[in-house]
Coordinates of C-alpha atoms in Angstrom, one line a residue:
X5 CA 90.9 -24.9 -18.2
X6 CA 92.9 -27.9 -19.2
X7 CA 93.6 -28.6 -15.5
X8 CA 89.9 -28.5 -14.7
X9 CA 89.0 -30.9 -17.5
X10 CA 91.7 -33.3 -16.3
X11 CA 90.3 -33.1 -12.7
X12 CA 86.8 -33.7 -14.0
X13 CA 87.8 -36.7 -16.0
X14 CA 89.8 -38.1 -13.1
X15 CA 86.8 -37.8 -10.8
X16 CA 84.6 -39.3 -13.5
X17 CA 86.8 -42.4 -14.0
X18 CA 87.1 -43.0 -10.3
X19 CA 83.4 -42.8 -9.8
X20 CA 82.7 -45.1 -12.8
X21 CA 85.3 -47.6 -11.4
X22 CA 83.7 -47.5 -8.0
X23 CA 80.2 -47.9 -9.5
X24 CA 81.4 -50.9 -11.6
X25 CA 83.0 -52.5 -8.5
X26 CA 79.8 -52.0 -6.4
X27 CA 77.8 -53.4 -9.3
X28 CA 79.7 -56.6 -9.6
X29 CA 79.8 -57.0 -5.8
X30 CA 76.1 -56.7 -5.5
X31 CA 75.6 -59.3 -8.3
X32 CA 78.1 -61.6 -6.6
X33 CA 76.0 -61.3 -3.4
X34 CA 72.8 -62.0 -5.3
X35 CA 74.1 -65.0 -7.1
X36 CA 75.7 -66.6 -4.0
X37 CA 72.6 -65.9 -1.9
X38 CA 70.3 -67.4 -4.6
X39 CA 71.9 -70.8 -4.4
X40 CA 70.6 -71.2 -0.9
X41 CA 67.0 -71.4 -2.2
X42 CA 68.1 -75.1 -2.6
X43 CA 67.7 -76.8 0.8
X44 CA 70.4 -79.3 -0.2
X45 CA 73.2 -76.8 0.2
X46 CA 74.5 -76.4 3.8
X47 CA 77.2 -73.8 3.1
X48 CA 79.8 -72.4 0.8
X49 CA 83.1 -70.5 0.7
X50 CA 83.6 -68.2 -2.3
X51 CA 86.8 -66.3 -3.1
X52 CA 87.5 -63.8 -6.0
X53 CA 90.8 -62.1 -6.0
X54 CA 92.0 -60.0 -8.9
X55 CA 94.9 -57.6 -8.4
X56 CA 93.9 -55.3 -5.6
X57 CA 90.2 -56.4 -5.8
X58 CA 89.1 -59.0 -3.3
X59 CA 85.6 -60.4 -2.7
X60 CA 85.3 -63.3 -0.3
X61 CA 82.4 -64.7 1.6
X62 CA 81.6 -67.7 3.8
X63 CA 77.9 -68.4 3.9
X64 CA 75.6 -71.0 5.4
X65 CA 76.7 -73.6 7.9
X66 CA 79.9 -75.6 8.4
X67 CA 78.1 -77.8 10.9
X68 CA 74.3 -78.2 10.5
X69 CA 73.7 -79.9 13.8
X70 CA 75.4 -77.1 15.9
X71 CA 74.4 -74.4 13.4
X72 CA 78.0 -73.3 13.3
X73 CA 78.4 -70.6 10.6
X74 CA 80.9 -71.3 7.8
X75 CA 84.1 -69.4 8.1
X76 CA 86.5 -68.2 5.4
X77 CA 89.4 -70.2 6.9
X78 CA 87.6 -73.5 7.4
X79 CA 89.6 -76.4 5.9
X80 CA 87.9 -78.9 3.6
X81 CA 88.6 -81.9 1.4
X82 CA 89.7 -80.6 -2.0
X83 CA 89.0 -83.9 -4.0
X84 CA 90.5 -84.0 -7.5
X85 CA 92.4 -80.7 -7.1
X86 CA 94.8 -83.2 -5.5
X87 CA 95.7 -84.4 -9.0
X88 CA 97.3 -81.1 -9.7
X89 CA 99.7 -81.6 -6.8
X90 CA 100.5 -85.2 -7.8
X91 CA 101.2 -84.2 -11.4
X92 CA 103.3 -81.3 -10.3
X93 CA 105.6 -83.7 -8.5
X94 CA 105.7 -85.9 -11.6
X95 CA 106.8 -83.0 -13.7
X96 CA 109.5 -82.1 -11.2
X97 CA 110.8 -85.7 -11.6
X98 CA 110.8 -85.3 -15.4
X99 CA 112.9 -82.1 -14.9
X100 CA 115.3 -84.2 -12.7
X101 CA 115.7 -86.8 -15.5
X102 CA 114.2 -89.6 -13.4
X103 CA 111.3 -90.2 -15.8
X104 CA 110.1 -89.0 -19.2
X105 CA 106.5 -88.3 -20.2
X106 CA 107.1 -90.6 -23.2
X107 CA 108.2 -93.5 -21.0
X108 CA 106.0 -96.6 -21.2
X109 CA 104.1 -97.7 -18.2
X110 CA 105.7 -101.1 -18.6
X111 CA 109.1 -99.6 -17.7
X112 CA 107.8 -99.2 -14.1
X113 CA 105.1 -101.8 -13.9
X114 CA 106.3 -104.6 -16.2
X115 CA 103.3 -106.9 -15.8
X116 CA 100.7 -104.2 -16.4
X117 CA 98.3 -105.2 -19.2
X118 CA 99.1 -103.3 -22.4
X119 CA 101.7 -101.3 -20.5
X120 CA 103.9 -101.2 -23.6
X121 CA 101.3 -99.0 -25.3
X122 CA 100.5 -96.7 -22.5
X123 CA 102.8 -93.8 -21.8
X124 CA 103.2 -91.6 -18.7
X125 CA 101.8 -88.7 -20.7
X126 CA 98.6 -90.7 -21.5
X127 CA 98.1 -91.3 -17.7
X128 CA 98.6 -87.6 -17.0
X129 CA 96.4 -86.3 -19.7
X130 CA 93.7 -88.9 -19.3
X131 CA 94.2 -90.6 -22.6
X132 CA 95.2 -94.1 -21.5
X133 CA 91.7 -95.6 -21.8
X134 CA 92.0 -97.3 -18.4
X135 CA 88.7 -97.8 -16.5
X136 CA 87.9 -95.3 -13.7
X137 CA 87.5 -97.5 -10.7
X138 CA 85.3 -95.0 -8.9
X139 CA 82.7 -95.1 -11.7
X140 CA 81.7 -98.7 -10.9
X141 CA 78.5 -99.2 -8.9
X142 CA 80.2 -102.0 -7.0
X143 CA 82.8 -99.5 -5.8
X144 CA 80.1 -97.1 -4.6
X145 CA 78.6 -100.0 -2.7
X146 CA 81.9 -100.7 -1.1
X147 CA 82.3 -97.1 0.0
X148 CA 78.8 -97.2 1.6
X149 CA 78.9 -100.6 3.3
X150 CA 82.6 -100.8 4.1
X151 CA 83.4 -97.1 4.7
X152 CA 86.4 -97.7 7.0
X153 CA 88.2 -100.1 4.6
X154 CA 91.8 -99.0 4.0
X155 CA 92.5 -99.4 0.3
X156 CA 96.0 -100.0 -1.1
X157 CA 97.0 -98.5 -4.4
X158 CA 97.3 -102.0 -5.8
X159 CA 93.8 -102.9 -4.7
X160 CA 92.4 -99.9 -6.5
X161 CA 94.3 -100.8 -9.7
X162 CA 93.3 -104.5 -9.5
X163 CA 89.7 -103.4 -9.2
X164 CA 90.0 -101.2 -12.2
X165 CA 91.5 -104.0 -14.2
X166 CA 88.4 -106.2 -13.7
X167 CA 86.7 -103.9 -16.2
X168 CA 87.4 -103.4 -19.9
X169 CA 89.2 -100.3 -21.1
X170 CA 87.2 -97.5 -22.6
X171 CA 89.3 -97.3 -25.8
X172 CA 92.8 -98.1 -27.2
X173 CA 95.5 -95.9 -25.7
X174 CA 95.7 -92.3 -27.0
X175 CA 92.7 -92.7 -29.3
X176 CA 90.3 -90.7 -27.1
X177 CA 89.9 -88.9 -23.7
X178 CA 88.2 -90.3 -20.5
X179 CA 88.8 -88.9 -17.1
X180 CA 89.9 -91.7 -14.8
X181 CA 91.2 -91.7 -11.2
X182 CA 93.0 -94.9 -12.1
X183 CA 95.5 -92.9 -14.1
X184 CA 96.5 -90.7 -11.2
X185 CA 96.7 -93.6 -8.7
X186 CA 99.3 -95.2 -11.1
X187 CA 101.3 -92.0 -11.3
X188 CA 101.3 -91.9 -7.5
X189 CA 102.7 -95.4 -7.4
X190 CA 105.4 -94.5 -9.9
X191 CA 106.4 -91.4 -7.9
X192 CA 106.8 -93.6 -4.8
X193 CA 108.9 -96.1 -6.8
X194 CA 111.2 -93.5 -8.2
X195 CA 111.7 -91.5 -4.9
X196 CA 111.6 -94.5 -2.5
X197 CA 109.3 -92.4 -0.3
X198 CA 105.7 -91.8 0.3
X199 CA 103.8 -89.5 -2.1
X200 CA 102.6 -87.5 0.9
X201 CA 106.2 -86.8 1.9
X202 CA 107.2 -85.8 -1.7
X203 CA 104.2 -83.4 -2.0
X204 CA 105.1 -81.9 1.4
X205 CA 108.8 -81.5 0.6
X206 CA 108.4 -80.3 -2.9
X207 CA 105.2 -78.1 -2.8
X208 CA 103.7 -77.6 0.6
X209 CA 106.8 -76.5 2.5
X210 CA 108.4 -74.4 -0.2
X211 CA 105.1 -72.5 -0.7
X212 CA 104.6 -72.0 3.0
X213 CA 101.1 -73.7 2.9
X214 CA 99.9 -74.0 6.5
X215 CA 96.7 -76.1 6.3
X216 CA 97.3 -78.3 3.3
X217 CA 98.2 -82.0 3.6
X218 CA 97.6 -85.4 2.0
X219 CA 95.1 -87.0 4.4
X220 CA 94.9 -90.5 5.8
X221 CA 92.2 -92.4 7.7
X222 CA 88.8 -90.7 8.2
X223 CA 89.6 -87.5 10.1
X224 CA 90.2 -83.9 9.0
X225 CA 92.5 -81.8 11.0
X226 CA 92.1 -78.1 11.9
X227 CA 89.1 -75.8 12.0
X228 CA 87.3 -77.8 9.3
X229 CA 83.9 -77.6 7.7
X230 CA 81.7 -80.7 7.9
X231 CA 80.7 -82.3 4.6
X232 CA 77.2 -83.6 3.7
X233 CA 75.4 -86.0 1.3
X234 CA 71.7 -86.3 0.5
X235 CA 70.0 -88.9 2.8
X236 CA 66.2 -89.2 3.0
X237 CA 66.5 -90.8 6.5
X238 CA 68.2 -87.8 8.0
X239 CA 65.9 -85.1 9.6
X240 CA 67.6 -82.4 7.5
X241 CA 67.7 -84.6 4.4
X242 CA 71.5 -84.5 4.6
X243 CA 73.9 -86.9 6.2
X244 CA 77.2 -85.8 7.8
X245 CA 79.9 -87.8 5.9
X246 CA 82.9 -85.7 7.1
X247 CA 84.6 -88.7 8.8
X248 CA 82.6 -91.5 7.2
X249 CA 85.0 -92.9 4.6
X250 CA 88.7 -93.8 4.9
X251 CA 90.2 -91.5 2.3
X252 CA 92.7 -94.1 1.0
X253 CA 90.1 -94.9 -1.7
X254 CA 91.0 -91.5 -3.3
X255 CA 94.7 -91.5 -2.7
X256 CA 96.9 -89.6 -5.2
X257 CA 93.7 -88.7 -7.1
X258 CA 91.8 -86.9 -4.4
X259 CA 92.8 -87.3 -0.7
X260 CA 94.0 -83.8 0.2
X261 CA 92.7 -81.2 2.6
X262 CA 93.3 -77.5 2.4
X263 CA 91.7 -74.0 2.9
X264 CA 91.2 -71.1 0.5
X265 CA 94.2 -69.1 1.9
X266 CA 96.6 -71.9 1.0
X267 CA 94.8 -72.6 -2.3
X268 CA 95.2 -69.0 -3.5
X269 CA 98.9 -69.3 -2.9
X270 CA 99.1 -72.6 -4.6
X271 CA 97.0 -71.6 -7.6
X272 CA 99.3 -68.7 -8.4
X273 CA 102.4 -70.9 -8.3
X274 CA 100.5 -73.5 -10.4
X275 CA 99.2 -71.0 -12.9
X276 CA 102.5 -69.3 -13.4
X277 CA 104.4 -72.6 -13.7
X278 CA 106.6 -71.8 -10.7
X279 CA 106.8 -75.4 -9.6
X280 CA 108.8 -76.8 -12.5
X281 CA 110.7 -75.7 -15.7
X282 CA 109.3 -73.6 -18.5
X283 CA 109.5 -76.7 -20.7
X284 CA 107.2 -78.6 -18.4
X285 CA 104.9 -75.7 -18.1
X286 CA 104.5 -75.6 -21.9
X287 CA 103.9 -79.4 -22.0
X288 CA 101.3 -79.2 -19.2
X289 CA 99.3 -76.4 -20.9
X290 CA 98.8 -77.8 -24.4
X291 CA 95.1 -78.5 -23.5
X292 CA 94.3 -80.8 -26.3
X293 CA 91.3 -82.7 -25.0
X294 CA 87.8 -81.3 -24.6
X295 CA 86.1 -81.6 -21.3
X296 CA 82.6 -80.0 -21.4
X297 CA 83.2 -76.2 -21.6
X298 CA 86.9 -76.7 -20.6
X299 CA 89.9 -78.2 -22.2
X300 CA 92.2 -80.7 -20.4
X301 CA 96.0 -80.7 -20.4
X302 CA 98.4 -82.6 -18.2
X303 CA 96.5 -82.9 -14.9
X304 CA 95.1 -79.4 -15.4
X305 CA 92.3 -77.7 -17.3
X306 CA 91.7 -74.5 -19.1
X307 CA 88.3 -72.7 -18.6
X308 CA 86.8 -69.3 -19.4
X309 CA 89.2 -66.6 -20.6
X310 CA 92.6 -68.1 -19.8
X311 CA 91.9 -69.6 -16.3
X312 CA 93.7 -72.8 -15.4
X313 CA 93.1 -75.1 -12.4
X314 CA 90.9 -78.0 -11.5
X315 CA 87.6 -79.0 -9.8
X316 CA 87.2 -81.5 -7.1
X317 CA 84.5 -83.7 -5.8
X318 CA 84.6 -86.2 -2.9
X319 CA 81.8 -87.3 -0.5
X320 CA 80.8 -84.2 1.4
X321 CA 82.7 -81.6 -0.6
X322 CA 82.9 -80.0 -4.1
X323 CA 85.0 -77.1 -5.4
X324 CA 86.3 -75.3 -8.4
X325 CA 89.6 -73.5 -8.1
X326 CA 91.1 -71.6 -11.1
X327 CA 93.6 -68.9 -11.8
X328 CA 94.5 -66.6 -14.7
X329 CA 98.3 -66.0 -14.7
X330 CA 98.0 -63.0 -17.1
X331 CA 95.4 -61.1 -15.0
X332 CA 96.6 -62.4 -11.6
X333 CA 93.0 -63.4 -10.8
X334 CA 91.6 -66.4 -9.0
X335 CA 88.2 -67.9 -8.3
X336 CA 87.6 -70.5 -5.6
X337 CA 84.1 -71.9 -4.9
X338 CA 83.6 -74.6 -2.3
X339 CA 80.3 -76.3 -1.4
X340 CA 80.3 -78.6 1.7
X341 CA 78.1 -81.1 -0.1
X342 CA 78.5 -83.4 -3.1
X343 CA 75.3 -83.5 -5.1
X344 CA 73.7 -82.1 -8.3
X345 CA 74.3 -78.6 -6.9
X346 CA 77.5 -77.6 -8.6
X347 CA 80.1 -75.0 -7.6
X348 CA 81.2 -75.2 -11.3
X349 CA 78.0 -73.6 -12.4
X350 CA 78.1 -70.8 -9.8
X351 CA 81.7 -70.1 -10.6
X352 CA 80.9 -69.8 -14.3
X353 CA 78.1 -67.3 -13.5
X354 CA 80.5 -65.2 -11.3
X355 CA 83.1 -65.3 -14.1
X356 CA 80.4 -64.1 -16.6
X357 CA 79.6 -61.2 -14.4
X358 CA 83.3 -60.2 -14.1
X359 CA 83.8 -60.7 -17.9
X360 CA 86.1 -63.7 -17.5
X361 CA 83.9 -66.2 -19.3

């Protein structure tokens, strides 16, 4: 009798588990399909991996003109997810004793205004107060009317310095690409090599990432998705901007290209703190600054129930990529457009369905 009860319960739990999985999968399908009621979204890639559970879809088009379906392994520009790579290299250099988070900016850039009061930590956790160059309308105009311009890091910094700071150092939080550009410059000064080489040597190669790189120029390599922006003059209402801008304007803050297979590997290493010491992992994950529904740490944010990662937006592409080290679960949502249609919101809804928000 006891054996029969055990067998019945075992079958019941298996059936309940199967039902729950089918339920969340159907809701994931419904939610991702519903986004396409908006004609401004060409395509998406969505990945949810949690232990042995895996739900991944590529929907819509990677190329509107050719009606090429989106594929799971399409590469895309990851935008500000790049910051997590740049800051990971910085923390490795801290481990090596080449720099401290409490070092003053003036130690590396002696002529920088107020550099004696800005620390490396303030650059990394977005508390320096430095103006974000990419927020300026004049900068947007430059990207539109001089799209092939190759920007140097110094030009980006000089442009930012034409504007007043948001606040005195360490008195508030404001997200600024300027901070990460400065960190990239400091990394190159400390290592006497290009940031792209350091990211490759320290992160991409050790993790075995196959389609991830710091881009240059206007082109994307590999089997890539095209990226689009709203344009009333285009027949579809969307303009292909995949190769429109020279990506030097984003630099250490947003110039990278990857795919979801690589990002899944990277997110796990990032979330578990495998790229640097336990001490640096603890420093990075203090999450002291609010950022909407998230909290910001050192080039990393915390969202939902213990998920860490970053979002990214660059002309043509947006994504949210997060990982929970305790549950070994990741969410990646990529849209091949940059507009008011946000992958952040879709990812939040998916996380709510799975009980992760």
